[in-house]
Amino acid sequence: QVQLVESGGGLVQAGGSLRLSCAASRSMSMIKAMGWYRQVPGKQRELVAMIWGDNHTNYTDSVKGRFTISRGNAEVTVYLQMNSLQPEDTAVYYCNVKRGTTDITIGDYWGRGTQVTVSS
């Protein structure tokens, strides 16, 4: 069973930066997309950023211009550079990897999450 391991979360003041990292415990085939979601208590998990096989990226509106998603050199590695952090960015951030093709998703993998707390 592949595991996704996140790191880089922590406590930062408003306006600060953090870089989240995610790496898989072993190689994975047919990677369709890699990304980051976040969740606060009492709310649904929301997509923050996603990078697809063709390097196309998606961001939720609230992080555009502040967050950047990128792939690492290792096969299943993804980063999220978070700048100009605000208290509303406080959440548990989850790494996600989707396997499949353009038309179908055959696997959805999640990390355990890393806490990001932004103080005002």
PDB file of C-alpha atoms in Angstrom:
ATOM      1  CA  GLN A   1       0.000   0.000   0.000  1.00  0.00           C
ATOM      2  CA  VAL A   2       1.539   3.291  -1.066  1.00  0.00           C
ATOM      3  CA  GLN A   3       1.764   6.035   1.528  1.00  0.00           C
ATOM      4  CA  LEU A   4       1.876   9.761   0.918  1.00  0.00           C
ATOM      5  CA  VAL A   5       3.884  11.649   3.503  1.00  0.00           C
ATOM      6  CA  GLU A   6       3.469  15.399   3.937  1.00  0.00           C
ATOM      7  CA  SER A   7       5.860  17.744   5.686  1.00  0.00           C
ATOM      8  CA  GLY A   8       6.440  21.451   6.059  1.00  0.00           C
ATOM      9  CA  GLY A   9       3.415  22.553   8.030  1.00  0.00           C
ATOM     10  CA  GLY A  10       3.666  24.674  11.134  1.00  0.00           C
ATOM     11  CA  LEU A  11       2.870  27.991  12.771  1.00  0.00           C
ATOM     12  CA  VAL A  12       3.594  31.215  10.942  1.00  0.00           C
ATOM     13  CA  GLN A  13       2.595  34.840  11.305  1.00  0.00           C
ATOM     14  CA  ALA A  14       0.312  36.505   8.783  1.00  0.00           C
ATOM     15  CA  GLY A  15       2.303  37.533   5.743  1.00  0.00           C
ATOM     16  CA  GLY A  16       4.766  34.722   6.177  1.00  0.00           C
ATOM     17  CA  SER A  17       5.563  31.732   4.003  1.00  0.00           C
ATOM     18  CA  LEU A  18       5.622  27.963   4.244  1.00  0.00           C
ATOM     19  CA  ARG A  19       6.541  25.227   1.791  1.00  0.00           C
ATOM     20  CA  LEU A  20       4.680  21.950   1.969  1.00  0.00           C
ATOM     21  CA  SER A  21       6.204  18.773   0.564  1.00  0.00           C
ATOM     22  CA  CYS A  22       4.660  15.425  -0.266  1.00  0.00           C
ATOM     23  CA  ALA A  23       6.410  12.255  -1.314  1.00  0.00           C
ATOM     24  CA  ALA A  24       5.148   8.757  -2.015  1.00  0.00           C
ATOM     25  CA  SER A  25       6.647   5.757  -0.254  1.00  0.00           C
ATOM     26  CA  ARG A  26       7.148   3.972  -3.565  1.00  0.00           C
ATOM     27  CA  SER A  27       6.790   4.544  -7.271  1.00  0.00           C
ATOM     28  CA  MET A  28       3.326   4.850  -8.775  1.00  0.00           C
ATOM     29  CA  SER A  29       2.197   4.326 -12.349  1.00  0.00           C
ATOM     30  CA  MET A  30      -0.404   6.194 -14.358  1.00  0.00           C
ATOM     31  CA  ILE A  31      -0.270   9.357 -12.285  1.00  0.00           C
ATOM     32  CA  LYS A  32      -2.997  11.627 -13.566  1.00  0.00           C
ATOM     33  CA  ALA A  33      -2.617  14.540 -11.176  1.00  0.00           C
ATOM     34  CA  MET A  34      -1.097  15.562  -7.859  1.00  0.00           C
ATOM     35  CA  GLY A  35      -2.398  18.220  -5.586  1.00  0.00           C
ATOM     36  CA  TRP A  36      -3.249  19.698  -2.238  1.00  0.00           C
ATOM     37  CA  TYR A  37      -6.535  20.006  -0.397  1.00  0.00           C
ATOM     38  CA  ARG A  38      -7.282  21.612   2.939  1.00  0.00           C
ATOM     39  CA  GLN A  39      -9.898  21.217   5.617  1.00  0.00           C
ATOM     40  CA  VAL A  40     -10.998  23.131   8.679  1.00  0.00           C
ATOM     41  CA  PRO A  41     -13.216  21.642  11.395  1.00  0.00           C
ATOM     42  CA  GLY A  42     -16.853  21.615  10.428  1.00  0.00           C
ATOM     43  CA  LYS A  43     -16.221  22.289   6.750  1.00  0.00           C
ATOM     44  CA  GLN A  44     -15.749  20.151   3.683  1.00  0.00           C
ATOM     45  CA  ARG A  45     -12.318  19.436   2.357  1.00  0.00           C
ATOM     46  CA  GLU A  46     -11.553  21.859  -0.466  1.00  0.00           C
ATOM     47  CA  LEU A  47      -9.149  21.779  -3.374  1.00  0.00           C
ATOM     48  CA  VAL A  48      -6.285  24.226  -2.989  1.00  0.00           C
ATOM     49  CA  ALA A  49      -4.139  23.414  -6.020  1.00  0.00           C
ATOM     50  CA  MET A  50      -3.676  20.630  -8.543  1.00  0.00           C
ATOM     51  CA  ILE A  51      -1.034  19.914 -11.159  1.00  0.00           C
ATOM     52  CA  TRP A  52      -1.928  17.605 -14.032  1.00  0.00           C
ATOM     53  CA  GLY A  53       0.141  15.350 -16.257  1.00  0.00           C
ATOM     54  CA  ASP A  54       0.526  18.057 -18.894  1.00  0.00           C
ATOM     55  CA  ASN A  55       1.655  20.478 -16.140  1.00  0.00           C
ATOM     56  CA  HIS A  56      -1.602  22.396 -16.291  1.00  0.00           C
ATOM     57  CA  THR A  57      -2.432  23.790 -12.859  1.00  0.00           C
ATOM     58  CA  ASN A  58      -5.606  24.711 -11.016  1.00  0.00           C
ATOM     59  CA  TYR A  59      -5.905  26.909  -7.949  1.00  0.00           C
ATOM     60  CA  THR A  60      -8.816  27.860  -5.795  1.00  0.00           C
ATOM     61  CA  ASP A  61      -9.526  31.556  -6.205  1.00  0.00           C
ATOM     62  CA  SER A  62      -8.509  32.526  -2.694  1.00  0.00           C
ATOM     63  CA  VAL A  63      -4.888  31.378  -3.156  1.00  0.00           C
ATOM     64  CA  LYS A  64      -4.226  32.548  -6.725  1.00  0.00           C
ATOM     65  CA  GLY A  65      -1.146  34.721  -6.865  1.00  0.00           C
ATOM     66  CA  ARG A  66      -0.008  33.564  -3.418  1.00  0.00           C
ATOM     67  CA  PHE A  67       0.432  29.791  -3.679  1.00  0.00           C
ATOM     68  CA  THR A  68       2.424  27.833  -6.263  1.00  0.00           C
ATOM     69  CA  ILE A  69       2.241  24.098  -6.864  1.00  0.00           C
ATOM     70  CA  SER A  70       5.136  22.271  -8.461  1.00  0.00           C
ATOM     71  CA  ARG A  71       6.488  18.799  -9.064  1.00  0.00           C
ATOM     72  CA  GLY A  72       9.693  17.511  -7.592  1.00  0.00           C
ATOM     73  CA  ASN A  73      12.447  15.705  -9.430  1.00  0.00           C
ATOM     74  CA  ALA A  74      11.577  12.433  -7.710  1.00  0.00           C
ATOM     75  CA  GLU A  75       8.797  10.512  -9.378  1.00  0.00           C
ATOM     76  CA  VAL A  76       5.966  11.162  -6.970  1.00  0.00           C
ATOM     77  CA  THR A  77       6.821  14.416  -5.267  1.00  0.00           C
ATOM     78  CA  VAL A  78       4.775  17.567  -5.119  1.00  0.00           C
ATOM     79  CA  TYR A  79       5.293  20.882  -3.384  1.00  0.00           C
ATOM     80  CA  LEU A  80       3.100  23.785  -2.386  1.00  0.00           C
ATOM     81  CA  GLN A  81       4.835  27.111  -1.873  1.00  0.00           C
ATOM     82  CA  MET A  82       2.569  29.312   0.206  1.00  0.00           C
ATOM     83  CA  ASN A  83       3.356  33.027   0.407  1.00  0.00           C
ATOM     84  CA  SER A  84       1.504  35.938   1.984  1.00  0.00           C
ATOM     85  CA  LEU A  85      -0.269  33.550   4.316  1.00  0.00           C
ATOM     86  CA  GLN A  86      -3.409  34.783   6.032  1.00  0.00           C
ATOM     87  CA  PRO A  87      -5.283  33.514   9.089  1.00  0.00           C
ATOM     88  CA  GLU A  88      -7.993  32.133   6.799  1.00  0.00           C
ATOM     89  CA  ASP A  89      -5.399  29.775   5.326  1.00  0.00           C
ATOM     90  CA  THR A  90      -5.286  27.950   8.638  1.00  0.00           C
ATOM     91  CA  ALA A  91      -6.253  24.327   8.019  1.00  0.00           C
ATOM     92  CA  VAL A  92      -5.001  20.790   7.770  1.00  0.00           C
ATOM     93  CA  TYR A  93      -3.455  20.386   4.342  1.00  0.00           C
ATOM     94  CA  TYR A  94      -3.684  17.020   2.595  1.00  0.00           C
ATOM     95  CA  CYS A  95      -1.618  15.715  -0.268  1.00  0.00           C
ATOM     96  CA  ASN A  96      -3.571  13.935  -3.007  1.00  0.00           C
ATOM     97  CA  VAL A  97      -2.489  11.776  -5.929  1.00  0.00           C
ATOM     98  CA  LYS A  98      -4.878  10.612  -8.618  1.00  0.00           C
ATOM     99  CA  ARG A  99      -4.096   7.681 -10.879  1.00  0.00           C
ATOM    100  CA  GLY A 100      -5.791   7.092 -14.173  1.00  0.00           C
ATOM    101  CA  THR A 101      -6.160   8.463 -17.654  1.00  0.00           C
ATOM    102  CA  THR A 102      -7.693  11.584 -19.117  1.00  0.00           C
ATOM    103  CA  ASP A 103     -11.105   9.928 -19.077  1.00  0.00           C
ATOM    104  CA  ILE A 104     -11.124   7.955 -15.831  1.00  0.00           C
ATOM    105  CA  THR A 105      -9.641   7.971 -12.351  1.00  0.00           C
ATOM    106  CA  ILE A 106      -8.713   4.530 -11.062  1.00  0.00           C
ATOM    107  CA  GLY A 107      -7.178   5.522  -7.747  1.00  0.00           C
ATOM    108  CA  ASP A 108      -7.321   8.395  -5.276  1.00  0.00           C
ATOM    109  CA  TYR A 109      -4.587   8.502  -2.625  1.00  0.00           C
ATOM    110  CA  TRP A 110      -4.350  10.734   0.420  1.00  0.00           C
ATOM    111  CA  GLY A 111      -1.741  11.691   2.937  1.00  0.00           C
ATOM    112  CA  ARG A 112      -2.523  12.009   6.634  1.00  0.00           C
ATOM    113  CA  GLY A 113      -2.338  15.787   6.560  1.00  0.00           C
ATOM    114  CA  THR A 114      -0.127  18.506   7.958  1.00  0.00           C
ATOM    115  CA  GLN A 115      -1.368  21.379  10.098  1.00  0.00           C
ATOM    116  CA  VAL A 116      -0.837  24.930   8.920  1.00  0.00           C
ATOM    117  CA  THR A 117      -1.651  27.648  11.428  1.00  0.00           C
ATOM    118  CA  VAL A 118      -1.413  31.335  10.555  1.00  0.00           C
ATOM    119  CA  SER A 119      -1.556  33.791  13.431  1.00  0.00           C
ATOM    120  CA  SER A 120      -2.794  37.353  13.014  1.00  0.00           C
TER     121      SER A 120
END
